[in-house]
Short mmCIF file of C-alpha atoms and ligand atoms in Angstrom, two decimals:
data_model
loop_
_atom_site.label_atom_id
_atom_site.label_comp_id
_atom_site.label_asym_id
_atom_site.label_seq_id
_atom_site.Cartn_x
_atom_site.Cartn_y
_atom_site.Cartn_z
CA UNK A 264 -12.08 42.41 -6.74
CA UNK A 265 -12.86 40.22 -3.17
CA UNK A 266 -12.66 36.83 -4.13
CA UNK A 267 -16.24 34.80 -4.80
CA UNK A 268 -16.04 32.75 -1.50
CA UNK A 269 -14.47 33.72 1.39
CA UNK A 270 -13.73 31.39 3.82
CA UNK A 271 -13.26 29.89 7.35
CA UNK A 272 -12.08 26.22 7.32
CA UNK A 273 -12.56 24.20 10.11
CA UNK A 274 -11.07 21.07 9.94
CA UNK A 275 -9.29 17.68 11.81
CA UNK A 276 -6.45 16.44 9.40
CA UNK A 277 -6.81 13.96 7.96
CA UNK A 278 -5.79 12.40 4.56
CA UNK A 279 -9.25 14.35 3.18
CA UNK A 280 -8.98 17.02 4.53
CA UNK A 281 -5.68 17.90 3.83
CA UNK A 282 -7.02 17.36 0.02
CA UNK A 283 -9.92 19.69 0.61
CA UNK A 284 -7.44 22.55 2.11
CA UNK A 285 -5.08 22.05 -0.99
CA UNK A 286 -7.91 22.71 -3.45
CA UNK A 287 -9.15 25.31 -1.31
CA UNK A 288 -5.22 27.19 -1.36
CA UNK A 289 -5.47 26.19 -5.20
CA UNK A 290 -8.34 27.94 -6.09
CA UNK A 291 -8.63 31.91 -6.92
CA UNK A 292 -12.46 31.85 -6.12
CA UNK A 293 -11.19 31.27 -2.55
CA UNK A 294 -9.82 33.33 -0.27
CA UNK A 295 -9.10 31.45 3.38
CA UNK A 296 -9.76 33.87 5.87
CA UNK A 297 -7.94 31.41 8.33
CA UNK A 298 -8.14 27.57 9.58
CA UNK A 299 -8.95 26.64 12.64
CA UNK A 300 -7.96 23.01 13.84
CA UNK A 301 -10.59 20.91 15.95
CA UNK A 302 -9.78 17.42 17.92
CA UNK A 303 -11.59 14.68 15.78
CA UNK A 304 -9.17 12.34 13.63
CA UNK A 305 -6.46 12.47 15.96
CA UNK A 306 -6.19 14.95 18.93
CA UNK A 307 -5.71 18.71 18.60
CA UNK A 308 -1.94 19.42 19.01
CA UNK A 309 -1.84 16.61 15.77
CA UNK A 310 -4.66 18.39 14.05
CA UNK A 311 -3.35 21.75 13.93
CA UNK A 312 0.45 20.91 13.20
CA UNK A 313 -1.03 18.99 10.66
CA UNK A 314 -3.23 22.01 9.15
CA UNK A 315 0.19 23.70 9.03
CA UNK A 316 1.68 20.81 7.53
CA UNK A 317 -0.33 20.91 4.76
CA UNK A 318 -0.30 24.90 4.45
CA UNK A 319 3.41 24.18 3.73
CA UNK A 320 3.15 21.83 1.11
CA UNK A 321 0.66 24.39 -0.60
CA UNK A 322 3.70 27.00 -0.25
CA UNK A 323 0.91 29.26 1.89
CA UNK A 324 3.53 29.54 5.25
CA UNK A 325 1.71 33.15 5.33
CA UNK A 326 -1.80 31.14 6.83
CA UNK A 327 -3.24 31.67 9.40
CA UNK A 328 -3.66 28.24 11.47
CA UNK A 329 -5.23 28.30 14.68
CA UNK A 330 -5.73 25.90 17.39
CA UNK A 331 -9.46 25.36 18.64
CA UNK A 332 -11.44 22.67 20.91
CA UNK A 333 -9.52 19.74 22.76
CA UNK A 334 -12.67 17.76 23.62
CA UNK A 335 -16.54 17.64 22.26
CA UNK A 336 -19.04 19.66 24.41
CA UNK A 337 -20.26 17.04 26.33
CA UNK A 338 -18.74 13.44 25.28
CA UNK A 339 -15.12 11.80 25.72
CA UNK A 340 -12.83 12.59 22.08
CA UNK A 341 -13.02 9.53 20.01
CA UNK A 342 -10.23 9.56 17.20
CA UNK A 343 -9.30 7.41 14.31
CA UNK A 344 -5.95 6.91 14.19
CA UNK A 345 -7.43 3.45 12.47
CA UNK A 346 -8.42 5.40 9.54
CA UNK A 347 -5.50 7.99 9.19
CA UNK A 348 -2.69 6.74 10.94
CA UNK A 349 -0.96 7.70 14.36
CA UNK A 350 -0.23 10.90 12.86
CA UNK A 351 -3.24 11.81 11.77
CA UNK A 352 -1.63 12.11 8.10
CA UNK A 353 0.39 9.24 7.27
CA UNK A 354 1.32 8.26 4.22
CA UNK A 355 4.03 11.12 3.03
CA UNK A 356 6.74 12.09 4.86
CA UNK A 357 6.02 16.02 5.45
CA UNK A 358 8.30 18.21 6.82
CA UNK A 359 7.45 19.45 10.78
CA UNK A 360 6.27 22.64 10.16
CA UNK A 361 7.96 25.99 10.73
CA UNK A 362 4.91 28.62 10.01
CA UNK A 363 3.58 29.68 13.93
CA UNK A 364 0.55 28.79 14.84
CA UNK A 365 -1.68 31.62 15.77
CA UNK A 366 -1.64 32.83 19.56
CA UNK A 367 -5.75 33.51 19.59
CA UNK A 368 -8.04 30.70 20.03
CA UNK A 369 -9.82 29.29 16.76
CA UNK A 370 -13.31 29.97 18.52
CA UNK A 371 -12.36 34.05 19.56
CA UNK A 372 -11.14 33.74 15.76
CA UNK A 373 -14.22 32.63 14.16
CA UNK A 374 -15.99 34.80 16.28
CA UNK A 375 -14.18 37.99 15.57
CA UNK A 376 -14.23 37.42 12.28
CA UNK A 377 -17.75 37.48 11.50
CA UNK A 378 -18.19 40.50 13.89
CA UNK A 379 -15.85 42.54 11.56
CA UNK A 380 -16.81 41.29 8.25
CA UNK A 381 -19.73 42.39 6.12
CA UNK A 382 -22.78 40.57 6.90
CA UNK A 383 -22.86 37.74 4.91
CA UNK A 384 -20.15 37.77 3.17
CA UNK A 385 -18.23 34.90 5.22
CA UNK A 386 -19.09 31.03 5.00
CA UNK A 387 -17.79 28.32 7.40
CA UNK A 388 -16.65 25.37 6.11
CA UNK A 389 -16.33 22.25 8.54
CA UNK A 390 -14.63 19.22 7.95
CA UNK A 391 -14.63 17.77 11.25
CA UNK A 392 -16.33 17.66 14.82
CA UNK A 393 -18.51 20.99 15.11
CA UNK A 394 -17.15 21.87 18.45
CA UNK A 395 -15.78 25.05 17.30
CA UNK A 396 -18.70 25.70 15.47
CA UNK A 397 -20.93 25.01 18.02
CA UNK A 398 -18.86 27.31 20.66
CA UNK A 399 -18.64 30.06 18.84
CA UNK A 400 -22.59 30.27 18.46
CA UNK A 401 -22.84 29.84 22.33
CA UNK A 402 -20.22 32.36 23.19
CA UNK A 403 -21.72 35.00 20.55
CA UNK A 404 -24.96 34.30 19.11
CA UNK A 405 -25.06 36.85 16.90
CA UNK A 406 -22.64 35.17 14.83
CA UNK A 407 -25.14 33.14 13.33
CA UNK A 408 -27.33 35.90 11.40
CA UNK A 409 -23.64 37.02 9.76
CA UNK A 410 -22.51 33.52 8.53
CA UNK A 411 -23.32 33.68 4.78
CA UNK A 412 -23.97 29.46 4.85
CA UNK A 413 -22.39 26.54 6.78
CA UNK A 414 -21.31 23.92 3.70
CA UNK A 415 -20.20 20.94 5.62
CA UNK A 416 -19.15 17.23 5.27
CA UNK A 417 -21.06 15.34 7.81
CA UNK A 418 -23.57 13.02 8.80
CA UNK A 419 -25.26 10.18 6.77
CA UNK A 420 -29.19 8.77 6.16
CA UNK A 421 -29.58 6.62 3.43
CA UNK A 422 -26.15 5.21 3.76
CA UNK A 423 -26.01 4.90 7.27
CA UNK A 424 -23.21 5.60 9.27
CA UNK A 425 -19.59 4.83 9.45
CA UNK A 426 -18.84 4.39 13.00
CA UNK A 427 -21.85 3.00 14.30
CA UNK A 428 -24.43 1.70 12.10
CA UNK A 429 -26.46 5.12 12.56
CA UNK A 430 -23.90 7.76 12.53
CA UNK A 431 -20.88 9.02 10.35
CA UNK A 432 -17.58 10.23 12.36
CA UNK A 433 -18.21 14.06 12.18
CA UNK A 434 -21.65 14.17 13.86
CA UNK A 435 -20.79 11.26 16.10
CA UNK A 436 -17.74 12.80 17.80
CA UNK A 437 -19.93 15.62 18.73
CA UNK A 438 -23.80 15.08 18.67
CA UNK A 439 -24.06 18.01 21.09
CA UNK A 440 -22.31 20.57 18.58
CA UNK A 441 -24.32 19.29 15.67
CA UNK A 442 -27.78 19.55 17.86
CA UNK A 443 -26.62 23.23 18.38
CA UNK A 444 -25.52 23.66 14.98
CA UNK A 445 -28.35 22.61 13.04
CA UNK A 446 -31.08 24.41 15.39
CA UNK A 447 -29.01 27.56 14.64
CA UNK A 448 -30.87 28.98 11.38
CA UNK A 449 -27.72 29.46 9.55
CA UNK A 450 -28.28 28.03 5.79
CA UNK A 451 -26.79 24.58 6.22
CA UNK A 452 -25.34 22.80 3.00
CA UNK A 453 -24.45 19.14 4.49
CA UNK A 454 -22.54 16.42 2.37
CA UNK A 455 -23.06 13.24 3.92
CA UNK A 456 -22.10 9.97 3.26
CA UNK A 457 -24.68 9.16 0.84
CA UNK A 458 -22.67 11.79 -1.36
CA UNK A 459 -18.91 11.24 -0.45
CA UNK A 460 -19.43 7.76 -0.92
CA UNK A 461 -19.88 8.36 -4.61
CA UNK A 462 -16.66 10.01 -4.65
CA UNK A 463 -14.35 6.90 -4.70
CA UNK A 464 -10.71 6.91 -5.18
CA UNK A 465 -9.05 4.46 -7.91
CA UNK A 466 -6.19 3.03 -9.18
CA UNK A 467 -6.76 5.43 -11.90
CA UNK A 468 -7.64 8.62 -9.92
CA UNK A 469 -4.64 8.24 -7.52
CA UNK A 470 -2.36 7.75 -10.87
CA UNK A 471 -3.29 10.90 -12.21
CA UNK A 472 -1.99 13.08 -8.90
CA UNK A 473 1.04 10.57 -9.14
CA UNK A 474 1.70 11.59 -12.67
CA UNK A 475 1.90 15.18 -11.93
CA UNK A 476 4.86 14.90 -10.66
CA UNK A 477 4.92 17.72 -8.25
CA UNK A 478 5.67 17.91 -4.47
CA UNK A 479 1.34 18.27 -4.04
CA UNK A 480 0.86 15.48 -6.64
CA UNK A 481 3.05 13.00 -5.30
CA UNK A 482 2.40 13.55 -1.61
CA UNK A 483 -1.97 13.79 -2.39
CA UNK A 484 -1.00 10.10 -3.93
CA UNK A 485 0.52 8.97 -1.00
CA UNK A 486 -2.05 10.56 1.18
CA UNK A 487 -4.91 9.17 -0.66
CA UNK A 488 -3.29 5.27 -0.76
CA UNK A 489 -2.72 5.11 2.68
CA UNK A 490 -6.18 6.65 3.49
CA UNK A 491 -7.91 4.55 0.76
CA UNK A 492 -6.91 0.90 2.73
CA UNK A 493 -9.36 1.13 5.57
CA UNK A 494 -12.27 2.00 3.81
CA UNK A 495 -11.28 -0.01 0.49
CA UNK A 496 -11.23 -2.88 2.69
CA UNK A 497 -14.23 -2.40 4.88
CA UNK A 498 -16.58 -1.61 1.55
CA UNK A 499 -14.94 -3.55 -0.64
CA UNK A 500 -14.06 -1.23 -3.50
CA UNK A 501 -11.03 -0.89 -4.88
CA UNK A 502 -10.55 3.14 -3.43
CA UNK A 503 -11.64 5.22 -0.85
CA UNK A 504 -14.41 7.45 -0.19
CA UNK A 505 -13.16 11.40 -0.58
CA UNK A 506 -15.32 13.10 1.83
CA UNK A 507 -14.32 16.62 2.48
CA UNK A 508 -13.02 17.90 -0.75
CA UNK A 509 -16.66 17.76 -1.35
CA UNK A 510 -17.02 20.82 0.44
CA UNK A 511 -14.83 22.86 -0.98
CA UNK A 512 -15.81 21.48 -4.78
CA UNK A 513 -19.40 22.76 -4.05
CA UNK A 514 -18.20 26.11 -3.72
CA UNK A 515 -16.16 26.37 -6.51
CA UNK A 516 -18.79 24.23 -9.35
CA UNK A 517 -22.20 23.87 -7.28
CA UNK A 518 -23.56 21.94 -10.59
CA UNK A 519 -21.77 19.29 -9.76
CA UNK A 520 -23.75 17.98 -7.21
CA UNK A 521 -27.59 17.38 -6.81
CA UNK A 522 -29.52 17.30 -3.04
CA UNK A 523 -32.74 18.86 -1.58
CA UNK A 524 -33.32 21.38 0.96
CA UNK A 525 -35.49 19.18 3.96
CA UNK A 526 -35.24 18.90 7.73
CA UNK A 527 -32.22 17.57 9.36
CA UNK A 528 -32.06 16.77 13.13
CA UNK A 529 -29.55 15.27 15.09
CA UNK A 530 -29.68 11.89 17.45
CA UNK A 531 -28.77 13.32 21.27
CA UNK A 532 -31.16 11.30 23.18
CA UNK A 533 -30.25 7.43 22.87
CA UNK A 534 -26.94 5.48 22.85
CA UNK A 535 -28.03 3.21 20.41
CA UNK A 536 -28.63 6.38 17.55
CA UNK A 537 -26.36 8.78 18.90
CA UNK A 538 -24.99 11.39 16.45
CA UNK A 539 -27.28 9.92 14.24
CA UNK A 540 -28.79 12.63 11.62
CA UNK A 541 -32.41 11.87 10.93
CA UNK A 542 -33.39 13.46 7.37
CA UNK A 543 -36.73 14.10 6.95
CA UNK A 544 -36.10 13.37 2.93
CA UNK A 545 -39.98 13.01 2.24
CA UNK A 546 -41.00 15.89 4.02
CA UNK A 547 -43.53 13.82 6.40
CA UNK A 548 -42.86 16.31 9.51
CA UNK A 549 -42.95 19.93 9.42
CA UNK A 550 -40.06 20.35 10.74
CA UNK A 551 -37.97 23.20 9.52
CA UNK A 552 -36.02 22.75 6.60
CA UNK A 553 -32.86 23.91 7.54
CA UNK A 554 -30.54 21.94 5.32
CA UNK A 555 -29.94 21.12 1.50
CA UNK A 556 -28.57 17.47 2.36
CA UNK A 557 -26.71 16.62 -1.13
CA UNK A 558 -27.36 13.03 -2.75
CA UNK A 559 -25.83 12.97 -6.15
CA UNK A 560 -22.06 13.43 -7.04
CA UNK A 561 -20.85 13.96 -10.78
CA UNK A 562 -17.62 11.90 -9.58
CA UNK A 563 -15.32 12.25 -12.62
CA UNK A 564 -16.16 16.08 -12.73
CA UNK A 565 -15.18 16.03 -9.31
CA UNK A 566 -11.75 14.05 -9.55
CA UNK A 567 -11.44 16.06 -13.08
CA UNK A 568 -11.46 19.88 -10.49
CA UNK A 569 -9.10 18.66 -8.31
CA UNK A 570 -6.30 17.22 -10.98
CA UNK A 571 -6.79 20.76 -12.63
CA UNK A 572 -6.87 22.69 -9.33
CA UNK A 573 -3.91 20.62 -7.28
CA UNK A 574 -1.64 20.70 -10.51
CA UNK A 575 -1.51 24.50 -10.37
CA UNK A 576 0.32 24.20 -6.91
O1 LIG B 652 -16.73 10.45 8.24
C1 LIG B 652 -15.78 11.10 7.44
C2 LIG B 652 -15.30 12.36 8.09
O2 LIG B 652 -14.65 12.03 9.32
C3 LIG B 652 -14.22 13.09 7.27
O3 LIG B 652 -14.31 14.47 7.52
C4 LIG B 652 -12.94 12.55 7.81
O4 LIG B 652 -11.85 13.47 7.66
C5 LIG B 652 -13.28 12.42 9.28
O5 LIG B 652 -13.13 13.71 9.87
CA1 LIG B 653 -12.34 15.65 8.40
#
């Protein structure tokens, strides 16, 4: 019996993301077709080791990790070693990984992929920059009537952004790959910040992955408190926002979120907005609605999934 979702992570870890691969390995409903690494966080030889780092911790040595862009399309790599450390995952000591990472290119990957599978059968799931997104549409367009839906963390409206006042990370690293990405007619399903920041870590939260005990328990802990300081501090809460295990909790209990399919285009034009994603919430354009942009989070249903799912590793 094929698994519910099959999928294609794409991702830049990352404290987060490292959670949302975990729950994604976890999960039965999942099967990971393969991830593919993108520069964002930290640069790309961190990303992917890192992506293999974690796949080692979930005892999954057997996935497939492959290395994709080194740069946006068009702009200069930012990173944020401010948010996750030089390493891109500080906070546990993890082992340097032993599982290969995969000769072909994350883009020929992603590509191939949906040329071989059934017709919507596959959904992408990025938790970074969508570079390798973005080039995999451009190098073979056809890609984008296979893709079953694009669920990814990204992008901001209500909440603003996170690295300038008008855009969140993601989107900002590469406008250009989120312009072609969101004009691409795949069915997008975005969690922005006005969702993830809902999802807050706590004392409490971080307690209950302490308290399983387990290699995954103890090292999510230590993942989450070291990622939890920068934004604890610069919102004052007492936790962290936990953006992109967002994505892989709407595939596995949809319910637990609440958004609205509307128009969603993205800032390319002026310094001042770039990256920023302008959500046409009221429906005052008629712009297409390409996006469900989620608002609403049931958080302790959400932190409730991943104890469950990361205590099974
Ligand atoms: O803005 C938050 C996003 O940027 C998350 O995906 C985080 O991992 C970073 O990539
Ligand atoms: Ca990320």
């Amino acid at each position: 019996m094929p698994a519910q979702h099959r999928i294609i992570i794409d991702t830049d870890p990352g404290q987060d993301d490292a959670v949302a691969i975990l729950l994604a390995l976890a999960s039965p409903e999942i099967e990971v077709l393969g991830i593919t690494a993108v520069a964002g966080n930290v640069p790309l030889a961190l990303t992917e080791k890192n992506a293999r780092k974690v796949c080692e911790l979930a005892g999954r040595p057997d996935m497939k990790v492959f290395a994709g862009a080194i740069r946006p399309l068009v702009r200069k790599l930012e990173t944020a070693e401010y948010v996750h450390g030089k390493t891109g995952l500080d906070g546990p000591e993890l082992p340097e990984p032993t599982m290969p990472l995969q000769d072909q290119h994350a883009v020929d990957f992603i590509i191939k992929t949906l040329m071989k599978e059934k017709q919507g059968t596959v959904t992408l799931c990025p938790l970074g920059a969508l570079t390798n997104i973005a080039l995999a549409l451009i190098r073979e367009p056809r890609i984008a009537s296979r893709v079953k839906e694009i669920v990814l963390m990204g992008g901001g409206f209500f909440e603003g952004g996170n690295v300038t006042p008008a855009a969140e990370f993601n989107i900002y690293v590469d406008p250009h790959a989120a312009d072609v990405v969101f004009r691409s007619r795949i069915p997008i399903v975005m969690m922005p910040l006005d969702v993830t920041h809902k999802a807050l870590t706590s004392p409490a939260r971080l307690a209950a992955f302490r308290k399983m005990g387990s290699r995954v328990g103890i090292a999510t802990a230590e993942m989450l408190e070291f990622f939890e300081r920068f934004d604890g501090e610069k919102y004052g809460t007492d936790g962290g926002p936990l953006h992109d295990p967002c994505v892989i909790a709407y595939l596995l209990k949809p319910n637990l979120f609440k958004g609205r399919k509307v128009n969603v285009a993205i800032e390319i034009g002026s310094e001042l907005t770039m990256g920023m994603t302008v959500v046409d919430w009221w429906g005052v354009t008629k712009r297409p609605k390409n996006a469900t942009v989620m608002r609403d989070i049931d958080a302790d249903g959400f932190f409730a999934l991943l104890v469950e799912r990361l205590g099974r590793l």
